[in-house]
Coordinates of C-alpha atoms (C1' of nucleotides) in Angstrom, one line a residue:
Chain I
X1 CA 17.7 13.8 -26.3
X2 CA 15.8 16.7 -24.4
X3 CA 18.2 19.1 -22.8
X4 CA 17.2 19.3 -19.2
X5 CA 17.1 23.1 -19.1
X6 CA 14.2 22.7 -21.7
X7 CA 12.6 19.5 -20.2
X8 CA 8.6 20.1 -21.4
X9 CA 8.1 19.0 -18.1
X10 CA 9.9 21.7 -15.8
X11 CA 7.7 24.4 -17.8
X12 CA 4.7 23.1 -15.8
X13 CA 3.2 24.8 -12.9
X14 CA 3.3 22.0 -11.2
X15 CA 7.4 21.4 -10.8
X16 CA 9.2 23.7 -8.4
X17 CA 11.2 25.9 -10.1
X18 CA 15.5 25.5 -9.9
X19 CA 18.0 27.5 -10.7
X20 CA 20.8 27.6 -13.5
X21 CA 22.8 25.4 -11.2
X22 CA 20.4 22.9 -9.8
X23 CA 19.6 22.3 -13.8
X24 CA 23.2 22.2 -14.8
X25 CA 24.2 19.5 -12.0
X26 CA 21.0 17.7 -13.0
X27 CA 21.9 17.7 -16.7
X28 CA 25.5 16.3 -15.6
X29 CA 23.8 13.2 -14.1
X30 CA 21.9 12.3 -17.0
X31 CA 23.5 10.0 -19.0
X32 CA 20.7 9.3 -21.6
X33 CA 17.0 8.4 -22.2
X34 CA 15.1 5.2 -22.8
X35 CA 12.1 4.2 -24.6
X36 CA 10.1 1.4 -23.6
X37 CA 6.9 0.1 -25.7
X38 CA 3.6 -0.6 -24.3
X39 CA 3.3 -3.8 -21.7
X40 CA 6.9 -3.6 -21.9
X41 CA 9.2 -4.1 -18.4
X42 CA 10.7 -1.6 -17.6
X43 CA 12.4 -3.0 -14.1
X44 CA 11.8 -6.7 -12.9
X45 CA 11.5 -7.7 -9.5
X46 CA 14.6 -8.8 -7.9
X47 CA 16.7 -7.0 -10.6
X48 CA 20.1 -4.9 -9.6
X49 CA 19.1 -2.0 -11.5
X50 CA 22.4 0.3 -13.3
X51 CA 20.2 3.5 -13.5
X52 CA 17.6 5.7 -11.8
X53 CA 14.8 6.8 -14.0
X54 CA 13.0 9.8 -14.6
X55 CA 9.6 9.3 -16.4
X56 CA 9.8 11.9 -19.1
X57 CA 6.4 10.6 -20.8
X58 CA 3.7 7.8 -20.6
X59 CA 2.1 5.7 -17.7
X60 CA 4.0 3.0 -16.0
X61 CA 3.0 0.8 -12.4
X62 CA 5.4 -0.5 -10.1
X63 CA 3.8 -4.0 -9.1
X64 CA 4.4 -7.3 -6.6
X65 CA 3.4 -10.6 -7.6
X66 CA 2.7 -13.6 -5.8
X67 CA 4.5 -17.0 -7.0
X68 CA 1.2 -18.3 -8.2
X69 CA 0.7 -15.1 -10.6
X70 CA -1.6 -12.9 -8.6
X71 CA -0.5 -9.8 -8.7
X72 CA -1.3 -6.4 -6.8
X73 CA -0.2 -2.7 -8.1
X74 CA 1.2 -0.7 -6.3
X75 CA 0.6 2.9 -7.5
X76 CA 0.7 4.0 -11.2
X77 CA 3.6 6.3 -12.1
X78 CA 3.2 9.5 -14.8
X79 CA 5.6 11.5 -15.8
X80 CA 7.9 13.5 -13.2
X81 CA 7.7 10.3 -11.2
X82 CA 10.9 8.9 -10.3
X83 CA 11.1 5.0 -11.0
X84 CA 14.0 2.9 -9.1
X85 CA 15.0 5.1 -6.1
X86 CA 14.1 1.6 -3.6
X87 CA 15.6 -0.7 -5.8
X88 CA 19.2 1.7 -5.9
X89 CA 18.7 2.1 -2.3
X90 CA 18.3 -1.7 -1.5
X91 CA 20.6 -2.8 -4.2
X92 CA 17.2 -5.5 -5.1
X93 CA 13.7 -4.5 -6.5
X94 CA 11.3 -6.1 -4.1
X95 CA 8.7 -5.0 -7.0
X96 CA 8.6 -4.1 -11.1
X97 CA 7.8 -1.8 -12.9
X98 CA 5.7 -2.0 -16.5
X99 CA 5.4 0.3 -19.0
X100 CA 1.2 0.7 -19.4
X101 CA 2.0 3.2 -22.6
X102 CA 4.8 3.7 -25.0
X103 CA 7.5 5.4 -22.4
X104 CA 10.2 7.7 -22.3
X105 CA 12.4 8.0 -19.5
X106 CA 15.3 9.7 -18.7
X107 CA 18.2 7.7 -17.3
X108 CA 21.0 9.0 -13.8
X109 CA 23.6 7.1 -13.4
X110 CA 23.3 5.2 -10.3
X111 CA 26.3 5.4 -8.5
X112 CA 26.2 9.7 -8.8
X113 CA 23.3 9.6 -7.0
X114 CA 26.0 9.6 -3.7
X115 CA 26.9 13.2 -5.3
X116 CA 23.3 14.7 -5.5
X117 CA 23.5 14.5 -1.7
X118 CA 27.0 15.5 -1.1
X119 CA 26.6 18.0 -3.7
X120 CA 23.6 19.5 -3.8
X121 CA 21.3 19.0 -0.5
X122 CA 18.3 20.9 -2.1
X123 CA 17.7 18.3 -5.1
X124 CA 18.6 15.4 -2.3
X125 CA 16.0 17.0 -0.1
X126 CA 13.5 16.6 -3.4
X127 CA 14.4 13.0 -3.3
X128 CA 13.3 12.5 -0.4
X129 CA 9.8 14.4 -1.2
X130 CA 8.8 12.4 -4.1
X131 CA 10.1 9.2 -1.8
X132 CA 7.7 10.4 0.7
X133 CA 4.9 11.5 -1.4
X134 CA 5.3 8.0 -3.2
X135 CA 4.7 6.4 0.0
X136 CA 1.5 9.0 0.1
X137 CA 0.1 6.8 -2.6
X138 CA 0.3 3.9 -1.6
X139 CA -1.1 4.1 2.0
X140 CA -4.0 5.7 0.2
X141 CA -4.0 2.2 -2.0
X142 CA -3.7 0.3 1.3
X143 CA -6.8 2.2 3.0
X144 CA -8.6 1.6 -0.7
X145 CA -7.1 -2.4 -0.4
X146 CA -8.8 -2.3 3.2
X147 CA -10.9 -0.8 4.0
X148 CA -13.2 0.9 1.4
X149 CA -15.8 -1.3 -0.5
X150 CA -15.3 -1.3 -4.5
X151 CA -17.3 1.5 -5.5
X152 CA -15.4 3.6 -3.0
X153 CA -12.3 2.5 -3.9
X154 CA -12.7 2.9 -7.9
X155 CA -13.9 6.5 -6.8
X156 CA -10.8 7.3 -5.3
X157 CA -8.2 5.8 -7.3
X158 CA -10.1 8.0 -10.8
X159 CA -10.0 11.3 -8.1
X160 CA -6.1 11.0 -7.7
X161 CA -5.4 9.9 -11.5
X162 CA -8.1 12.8 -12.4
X163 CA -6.1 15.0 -10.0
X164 CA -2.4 13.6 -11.4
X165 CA -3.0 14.2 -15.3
X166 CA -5.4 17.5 -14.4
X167 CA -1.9 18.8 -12.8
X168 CA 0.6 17.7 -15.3
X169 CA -2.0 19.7 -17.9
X170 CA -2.8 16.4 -20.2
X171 CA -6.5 17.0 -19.5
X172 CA -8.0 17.8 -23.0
X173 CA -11.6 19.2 -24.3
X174 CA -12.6 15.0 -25.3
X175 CA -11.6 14.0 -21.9
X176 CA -8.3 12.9 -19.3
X177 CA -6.2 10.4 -20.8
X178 CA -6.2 7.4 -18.3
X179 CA -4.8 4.8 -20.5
X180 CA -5.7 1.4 -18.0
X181 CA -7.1 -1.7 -18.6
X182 CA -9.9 -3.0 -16.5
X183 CA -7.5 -5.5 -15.5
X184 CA -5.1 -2.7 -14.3
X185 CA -7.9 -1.5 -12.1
X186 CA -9.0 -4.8 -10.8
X187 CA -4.9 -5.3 -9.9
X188 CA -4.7 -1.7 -8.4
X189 CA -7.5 -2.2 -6.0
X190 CA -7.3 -5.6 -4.9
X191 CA -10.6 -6.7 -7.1
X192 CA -11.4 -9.6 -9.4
X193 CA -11.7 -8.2 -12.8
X194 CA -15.1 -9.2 -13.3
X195 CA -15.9 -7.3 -10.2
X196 CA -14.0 -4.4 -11.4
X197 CA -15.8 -4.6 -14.2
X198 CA -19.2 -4.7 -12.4
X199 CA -18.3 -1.7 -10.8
X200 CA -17.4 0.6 -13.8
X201 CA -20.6 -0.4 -15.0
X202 CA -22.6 0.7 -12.0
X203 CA -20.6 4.3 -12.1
X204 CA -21.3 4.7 -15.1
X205 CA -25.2 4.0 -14.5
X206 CA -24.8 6.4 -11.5
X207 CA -23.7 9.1 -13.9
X208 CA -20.2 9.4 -11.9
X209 CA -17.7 9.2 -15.0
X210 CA -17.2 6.5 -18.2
X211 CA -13.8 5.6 -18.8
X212 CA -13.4 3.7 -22.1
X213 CA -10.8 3.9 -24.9
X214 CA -8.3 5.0 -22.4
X215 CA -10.2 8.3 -21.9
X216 CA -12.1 9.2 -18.7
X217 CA -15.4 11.6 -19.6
X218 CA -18.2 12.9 -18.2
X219 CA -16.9 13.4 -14.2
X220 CA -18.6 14.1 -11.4
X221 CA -16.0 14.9 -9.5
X222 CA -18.1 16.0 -6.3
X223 CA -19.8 12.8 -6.7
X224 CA -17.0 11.0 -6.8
X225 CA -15.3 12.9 -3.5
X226 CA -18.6 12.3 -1.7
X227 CA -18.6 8.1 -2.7
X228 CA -14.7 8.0 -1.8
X229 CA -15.1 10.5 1.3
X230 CA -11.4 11.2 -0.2
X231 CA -9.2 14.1 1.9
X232 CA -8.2 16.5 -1.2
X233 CA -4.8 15.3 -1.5
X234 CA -1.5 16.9 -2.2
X235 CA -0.5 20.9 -2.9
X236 CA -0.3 22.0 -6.2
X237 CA 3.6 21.8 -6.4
X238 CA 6.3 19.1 -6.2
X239 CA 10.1 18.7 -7.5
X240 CA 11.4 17.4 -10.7
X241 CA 14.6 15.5 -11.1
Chain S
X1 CA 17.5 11.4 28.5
X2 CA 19.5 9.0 26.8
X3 CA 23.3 10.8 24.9
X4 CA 23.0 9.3 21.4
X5 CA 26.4 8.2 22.0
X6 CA 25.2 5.7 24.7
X7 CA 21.8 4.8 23.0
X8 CA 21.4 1.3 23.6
X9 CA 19.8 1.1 20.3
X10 CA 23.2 1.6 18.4
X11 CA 24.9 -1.1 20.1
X12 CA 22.8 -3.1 18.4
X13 CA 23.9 -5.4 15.3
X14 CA 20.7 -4.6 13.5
X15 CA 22.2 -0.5 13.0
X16 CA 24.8 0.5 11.1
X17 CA 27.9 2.1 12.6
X18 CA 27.9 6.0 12.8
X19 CA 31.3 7.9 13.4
X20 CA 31.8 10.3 16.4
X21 CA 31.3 13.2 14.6
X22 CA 27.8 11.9 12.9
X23 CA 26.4 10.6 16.3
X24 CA 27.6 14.3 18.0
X25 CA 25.3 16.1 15.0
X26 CA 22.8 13.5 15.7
X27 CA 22.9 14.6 19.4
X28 CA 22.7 18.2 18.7
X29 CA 19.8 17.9 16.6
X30 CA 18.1 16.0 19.5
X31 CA 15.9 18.8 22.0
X32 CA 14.5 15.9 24.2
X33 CA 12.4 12.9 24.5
X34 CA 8.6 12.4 24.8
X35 CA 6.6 9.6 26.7
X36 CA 3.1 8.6 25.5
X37 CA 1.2 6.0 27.2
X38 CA -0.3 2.6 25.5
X39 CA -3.1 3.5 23.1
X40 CA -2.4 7.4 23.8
X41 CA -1.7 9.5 20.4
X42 CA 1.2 10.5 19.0
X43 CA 0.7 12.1 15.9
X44 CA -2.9 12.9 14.7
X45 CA -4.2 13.1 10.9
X46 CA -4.3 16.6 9.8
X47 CA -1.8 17.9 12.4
X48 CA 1.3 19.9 11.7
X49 CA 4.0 18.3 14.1
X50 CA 6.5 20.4 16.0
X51 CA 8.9 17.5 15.5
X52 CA 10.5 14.3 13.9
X53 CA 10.8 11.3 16.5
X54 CA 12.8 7.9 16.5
X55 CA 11.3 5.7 18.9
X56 CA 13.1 5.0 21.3
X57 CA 11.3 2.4 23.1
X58 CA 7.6 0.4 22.7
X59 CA 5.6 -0.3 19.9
X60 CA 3.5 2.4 17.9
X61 CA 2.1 2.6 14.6
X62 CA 0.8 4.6 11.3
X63 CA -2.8 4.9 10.6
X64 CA -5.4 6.3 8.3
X65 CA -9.4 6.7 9.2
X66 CA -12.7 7.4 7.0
X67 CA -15.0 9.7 8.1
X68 CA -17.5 6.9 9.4
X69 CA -15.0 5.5 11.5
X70 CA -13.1 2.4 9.5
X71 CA -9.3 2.4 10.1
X72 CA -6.5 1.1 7.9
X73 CA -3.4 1.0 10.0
X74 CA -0.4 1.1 7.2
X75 CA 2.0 -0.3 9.1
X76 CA 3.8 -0.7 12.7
X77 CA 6.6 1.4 14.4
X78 CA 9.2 -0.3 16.4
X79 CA 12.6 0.8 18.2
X80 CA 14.9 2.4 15.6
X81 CA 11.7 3.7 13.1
X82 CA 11.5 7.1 12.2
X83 CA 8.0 9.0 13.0
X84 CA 6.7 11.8 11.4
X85 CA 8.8 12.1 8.1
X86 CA 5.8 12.7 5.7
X87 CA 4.6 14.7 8.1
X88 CA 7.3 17.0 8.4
X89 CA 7.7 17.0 4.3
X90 CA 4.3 17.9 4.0
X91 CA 3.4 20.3 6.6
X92 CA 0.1 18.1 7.4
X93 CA 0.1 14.5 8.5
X94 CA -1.6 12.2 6.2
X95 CA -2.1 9.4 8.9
X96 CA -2.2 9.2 12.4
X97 CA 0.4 7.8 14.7
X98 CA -0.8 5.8 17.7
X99 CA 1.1 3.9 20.6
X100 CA 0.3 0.4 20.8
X101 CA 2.4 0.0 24.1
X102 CA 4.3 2.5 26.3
X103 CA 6.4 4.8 24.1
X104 CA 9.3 6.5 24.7
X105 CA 10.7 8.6 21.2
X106 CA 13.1 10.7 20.7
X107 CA 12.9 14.2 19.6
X108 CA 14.4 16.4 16.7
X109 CA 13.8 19.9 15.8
X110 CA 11.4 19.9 13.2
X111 CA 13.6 23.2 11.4
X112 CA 17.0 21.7 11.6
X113 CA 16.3 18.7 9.2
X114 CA 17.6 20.9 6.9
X115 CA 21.0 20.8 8.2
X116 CA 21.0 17.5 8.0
X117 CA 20.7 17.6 4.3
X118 CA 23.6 20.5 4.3
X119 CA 25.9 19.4 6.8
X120 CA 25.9 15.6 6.7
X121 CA 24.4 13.6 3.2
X122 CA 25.2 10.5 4.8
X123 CA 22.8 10.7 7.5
X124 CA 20.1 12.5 5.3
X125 CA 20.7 9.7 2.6
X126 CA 20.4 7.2 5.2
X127 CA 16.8 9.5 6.1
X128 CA 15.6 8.8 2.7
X129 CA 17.2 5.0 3.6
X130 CA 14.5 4.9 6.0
X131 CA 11.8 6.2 4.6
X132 CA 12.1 3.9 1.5
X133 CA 12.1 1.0 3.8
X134 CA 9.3 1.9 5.0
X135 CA 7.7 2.1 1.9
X136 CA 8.6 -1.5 1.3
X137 CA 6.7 -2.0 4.3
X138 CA 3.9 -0.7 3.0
X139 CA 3.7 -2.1 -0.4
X140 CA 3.8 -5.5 1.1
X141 CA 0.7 -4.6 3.6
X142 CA -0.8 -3.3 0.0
X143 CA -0.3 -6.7 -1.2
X144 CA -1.9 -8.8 1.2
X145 CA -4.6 -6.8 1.9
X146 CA -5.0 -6.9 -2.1
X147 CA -4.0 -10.3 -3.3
X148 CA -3.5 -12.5 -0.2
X149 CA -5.9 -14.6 1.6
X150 CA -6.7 -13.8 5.1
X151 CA -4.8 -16.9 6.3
X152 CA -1.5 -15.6 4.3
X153 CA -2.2 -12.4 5.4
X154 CA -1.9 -12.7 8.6
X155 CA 1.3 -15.1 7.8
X156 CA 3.2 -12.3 6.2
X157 CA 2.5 -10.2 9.3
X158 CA 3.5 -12.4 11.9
X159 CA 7.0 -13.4 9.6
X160 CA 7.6 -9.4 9.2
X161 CA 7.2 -8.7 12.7
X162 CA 8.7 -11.9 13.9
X163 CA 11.7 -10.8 11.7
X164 CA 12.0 -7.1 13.1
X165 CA 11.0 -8.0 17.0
X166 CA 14.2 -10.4 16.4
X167 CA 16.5 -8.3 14.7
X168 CA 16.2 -6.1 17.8
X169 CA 17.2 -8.8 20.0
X170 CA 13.6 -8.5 21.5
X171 CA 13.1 -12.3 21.4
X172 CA 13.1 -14.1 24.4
X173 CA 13.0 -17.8 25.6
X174 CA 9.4 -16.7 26.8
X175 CA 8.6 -15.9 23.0
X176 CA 8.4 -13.0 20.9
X177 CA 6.5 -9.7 22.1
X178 CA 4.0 -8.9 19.8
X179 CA 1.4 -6.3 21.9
X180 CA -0.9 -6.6 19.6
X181 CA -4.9 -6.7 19.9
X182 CA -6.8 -8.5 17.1
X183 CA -8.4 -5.6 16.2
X184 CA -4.9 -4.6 15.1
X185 CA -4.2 -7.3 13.1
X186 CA -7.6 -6.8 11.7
X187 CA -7.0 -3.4 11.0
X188 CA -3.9 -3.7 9.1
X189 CA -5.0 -6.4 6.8
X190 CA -8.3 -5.0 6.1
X191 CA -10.3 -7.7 7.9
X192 CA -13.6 -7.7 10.4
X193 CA -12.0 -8.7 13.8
X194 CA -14.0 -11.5 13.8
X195 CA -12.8 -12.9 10.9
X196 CA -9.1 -12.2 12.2
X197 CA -10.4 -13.8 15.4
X198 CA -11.2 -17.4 13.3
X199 CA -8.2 -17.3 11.2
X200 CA -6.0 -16.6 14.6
X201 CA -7.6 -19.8 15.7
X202 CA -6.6 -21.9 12.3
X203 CA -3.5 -20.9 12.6
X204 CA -3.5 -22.1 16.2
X205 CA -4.5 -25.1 14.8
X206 CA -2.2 -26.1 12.2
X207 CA 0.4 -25.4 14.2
X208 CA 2.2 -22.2 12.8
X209 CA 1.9 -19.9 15.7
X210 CA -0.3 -18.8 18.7
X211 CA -0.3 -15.2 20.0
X212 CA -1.6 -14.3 23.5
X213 CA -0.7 -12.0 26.5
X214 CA 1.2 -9.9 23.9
X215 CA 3.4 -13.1 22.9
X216 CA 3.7 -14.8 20.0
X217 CA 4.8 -18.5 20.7
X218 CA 5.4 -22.4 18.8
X219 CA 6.6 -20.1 15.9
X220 CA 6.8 -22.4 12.7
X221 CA 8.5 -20.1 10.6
X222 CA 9.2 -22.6 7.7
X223 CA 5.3 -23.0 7.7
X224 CA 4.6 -19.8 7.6
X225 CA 6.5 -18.7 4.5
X226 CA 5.2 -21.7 2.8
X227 CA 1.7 -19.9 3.5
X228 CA 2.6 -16.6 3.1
X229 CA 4.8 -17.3 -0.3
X230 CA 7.0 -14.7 1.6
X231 CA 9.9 -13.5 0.4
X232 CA 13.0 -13.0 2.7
X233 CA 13.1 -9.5 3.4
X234 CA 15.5 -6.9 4.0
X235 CA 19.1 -7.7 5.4
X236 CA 20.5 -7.1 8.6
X237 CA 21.6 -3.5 8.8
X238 CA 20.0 -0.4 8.8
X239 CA 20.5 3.2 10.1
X240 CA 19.7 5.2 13.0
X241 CA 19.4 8.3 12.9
Chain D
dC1 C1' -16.3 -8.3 43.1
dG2 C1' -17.7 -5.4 39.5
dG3 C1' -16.7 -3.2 35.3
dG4 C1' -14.4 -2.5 30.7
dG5 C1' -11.9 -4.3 27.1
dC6 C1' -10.7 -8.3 24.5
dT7 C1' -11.7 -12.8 22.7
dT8 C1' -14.6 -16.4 21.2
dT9 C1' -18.5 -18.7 19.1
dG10 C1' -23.0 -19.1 16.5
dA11 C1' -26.1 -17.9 12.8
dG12 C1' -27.4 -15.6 8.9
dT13 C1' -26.0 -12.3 5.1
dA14 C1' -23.7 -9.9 1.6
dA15 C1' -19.8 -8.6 -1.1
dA16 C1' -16.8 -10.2 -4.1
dC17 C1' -15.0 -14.5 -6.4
dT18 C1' -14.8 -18.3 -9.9
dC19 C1' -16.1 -20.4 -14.0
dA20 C1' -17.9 -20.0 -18.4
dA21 C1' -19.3 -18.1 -22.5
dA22 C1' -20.7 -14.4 -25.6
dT23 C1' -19.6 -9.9 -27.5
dA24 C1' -16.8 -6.1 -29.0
dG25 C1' -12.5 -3.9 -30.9
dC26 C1' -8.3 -3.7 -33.1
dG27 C1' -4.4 -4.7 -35.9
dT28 C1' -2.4 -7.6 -39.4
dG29 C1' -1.9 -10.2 -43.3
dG30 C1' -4.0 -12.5 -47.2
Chain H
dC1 C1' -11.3 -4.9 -47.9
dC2 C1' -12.3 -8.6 -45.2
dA3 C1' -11.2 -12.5 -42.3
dC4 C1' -8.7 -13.9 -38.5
dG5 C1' -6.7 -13.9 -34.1
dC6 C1' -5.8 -11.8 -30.0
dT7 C1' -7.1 -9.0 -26.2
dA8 C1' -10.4 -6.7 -23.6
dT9 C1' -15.1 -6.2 -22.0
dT10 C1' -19.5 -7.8 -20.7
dT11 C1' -23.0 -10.8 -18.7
dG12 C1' -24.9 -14.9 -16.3
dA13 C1' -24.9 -18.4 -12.7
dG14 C1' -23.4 -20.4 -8.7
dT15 C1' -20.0 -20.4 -4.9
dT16 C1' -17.1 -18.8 -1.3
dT17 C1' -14.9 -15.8 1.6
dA18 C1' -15.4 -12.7 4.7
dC19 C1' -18.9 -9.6 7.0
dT20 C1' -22.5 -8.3 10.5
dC21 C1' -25.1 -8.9 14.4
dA22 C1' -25.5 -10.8 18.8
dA23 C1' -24.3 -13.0 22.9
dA24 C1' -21.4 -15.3 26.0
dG25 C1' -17.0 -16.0 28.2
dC26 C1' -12.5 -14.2 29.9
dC27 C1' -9.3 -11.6 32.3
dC28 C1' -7.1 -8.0 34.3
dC29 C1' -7.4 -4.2 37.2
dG30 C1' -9.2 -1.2 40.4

DNA sequence: CGGGGCTTTGAGTAAACTCAAATAGCGTGG
DNA sequence: CCACGCTATTTGAGTTTACTCAAAGCCCCG
């Protein structure tokens, strides 16, 4: 089990940076880690959750369905993301959450969580960020869901998972991880998978990326910010609990 | 201006119960109220707001805009919402905020929320209370502009609003207020107004609701979950901050 | 009584969907 | 090592939902 004073991830430029203390009272509330394969659940919706979870590594989604199967993604979570904070806060998930890759997680107890903001207002205060910047996500989703057509919207959702992994360093020299199906796509955007499909092809034929083998390559990333007239998103830094 | 300890909001079943000593912190933290005019701004995208509002009074919402002009509204703000959250966590609005009605909002110092997270955790948990419920809001705009048709769309809109208009004790024998245009409704489902327009007139016709003058009327709730394969929603209480 | 905004309707179009089938990849066990 | 089965991708063909453009009607307010 990692020792939260040598999390991998808090060595990243991207994580604010806390002090002996912060880490300490974080390593308190940890009360273990959890592995989940690939396609595997890690929450289901209308589950009582017992923990709050860290994503140490991997790709996850937090989805809805419809009773008839049709189902819509929310946003994709990598790690840093915190996965449950809704669910402890409204007792019920109103959505799930799937494992795209083999997971790790890091598991808080749930009822501490009352202590973080008795305890320690700064890390509460970070809760709150990564609630809000959460919410960031998904109104970018919505406006995608809405009103962009599906070239623009496939632009825009590979700009903010290219910007994501980019951050988190897990670009490499062969290309960004981006380990989705076309199905996860089609889900994420509010497309058929056939269309979805149709539209990968016809970025790929306007030379604005290929993503295949759960590798994106060859990105034309002002290209893609002119087709998703995308804002540039978020600062460069953000907490990690 | 309204003392927090006589807001007629908090009398209200819908909000939780705040101590004396929570609702005098709440008061200190308030510097004075705001008035904006139907369709007048609140909050523009790309500002950096002086303060964090709770609306008092009227009907506002949350919006985002492409550069040619297409608008996604993410979701509506009524009595009891809290404005400008993501805004104030990220220096830089995101969305815009817009009054659908007269406004009336409440205002805290933008600096102080950080005594909120020191001095009281119950009332800054309850902050990220709020801004997780909104999330939910948004994640189940993200799924019917994704995954619904425009007919359950715009049944899962009426039943959400229909739900918070009435936990507000806004309904009257006259009907439910619902100031909303149909370019509104449009706008937050990601549909043409004109489509909105013929699917406002199949509901009309089957009987689940009509909406005119600002009132929504011959509600057939029952109906409309069957359509909208809604699920029940929050329960009763929330806080006010 | 004249706008300006909002709603309504018609007509034609286009983006995205469904159904269906073929192809490609991948892991497993014979 | 190859065949099999499963999943994912790709393409074709026809359909539908929702869109655009355009014009007319409404209604409230000044």
């Amino acid at each position: 089990m990692v020792e939260c004073a040598a999390c991998p991830l808090r060595r990243l430029a991207a994580f604010t940076r806390y002090g002996p203390e912060e880490i300490a009272f974080i390593q308190a509330l940890k009360v273990g880690e959890m592995v989940v394969a690939a396609r595997g659940s890690i929450l289901r919706e209308g589950d009582t959750p017992e923990r709050l979870y860290t994503l140490l590594a991997g790709w996850a989604f937090r989805f809805k369905t419809l009773p008839d199967g049709r189902r819509q993604i929310l946003n994709f979570l990598l790690p840093g993301d915190l996965v449950g904070l809704q669910a402890k806060i409204f007792e019920e998930a109103a959505h799930g959450v799937d494992a795209l890759t083999d997971v790790r997680l890091c598991l808080f107890s749930r009822d501490r969580i009352w202590d973080v903001f008795r305890h320690q207002p700064q890390i509460a205060f970070d809760v709150t960020w990564l609630s809000a910047r959460e919410e960031g996500l998904v109104d970018e989703s919505l406006l995608s869901a809405g009103r962009r057509t599906a070239a623009e919207s496939v632009a825009a959702l590979v700009l903010q998972l290219h910007r994501r992994v980019s951050a988190l360093g897990l670009a490499t020299p062969a290309g960004v991880p981006m380990p989705l199906t076309q199905a996860h796509i089609a889900d994420a955007l509010g497309l058929s998978s056939v269309h979805a499909n149709r539209t990968l092809r016809l970025m790929r034929q306007r030379k604005l990326f290929t993503l295949a083998g759960g590798m994106l390559r060859d990105v034309d990333l002002a290209g893609l910010r002119r087709l998703a007239r995308a804002s540039e998103g978020e600062g460069p830094v953000r907490p990690l609990i």
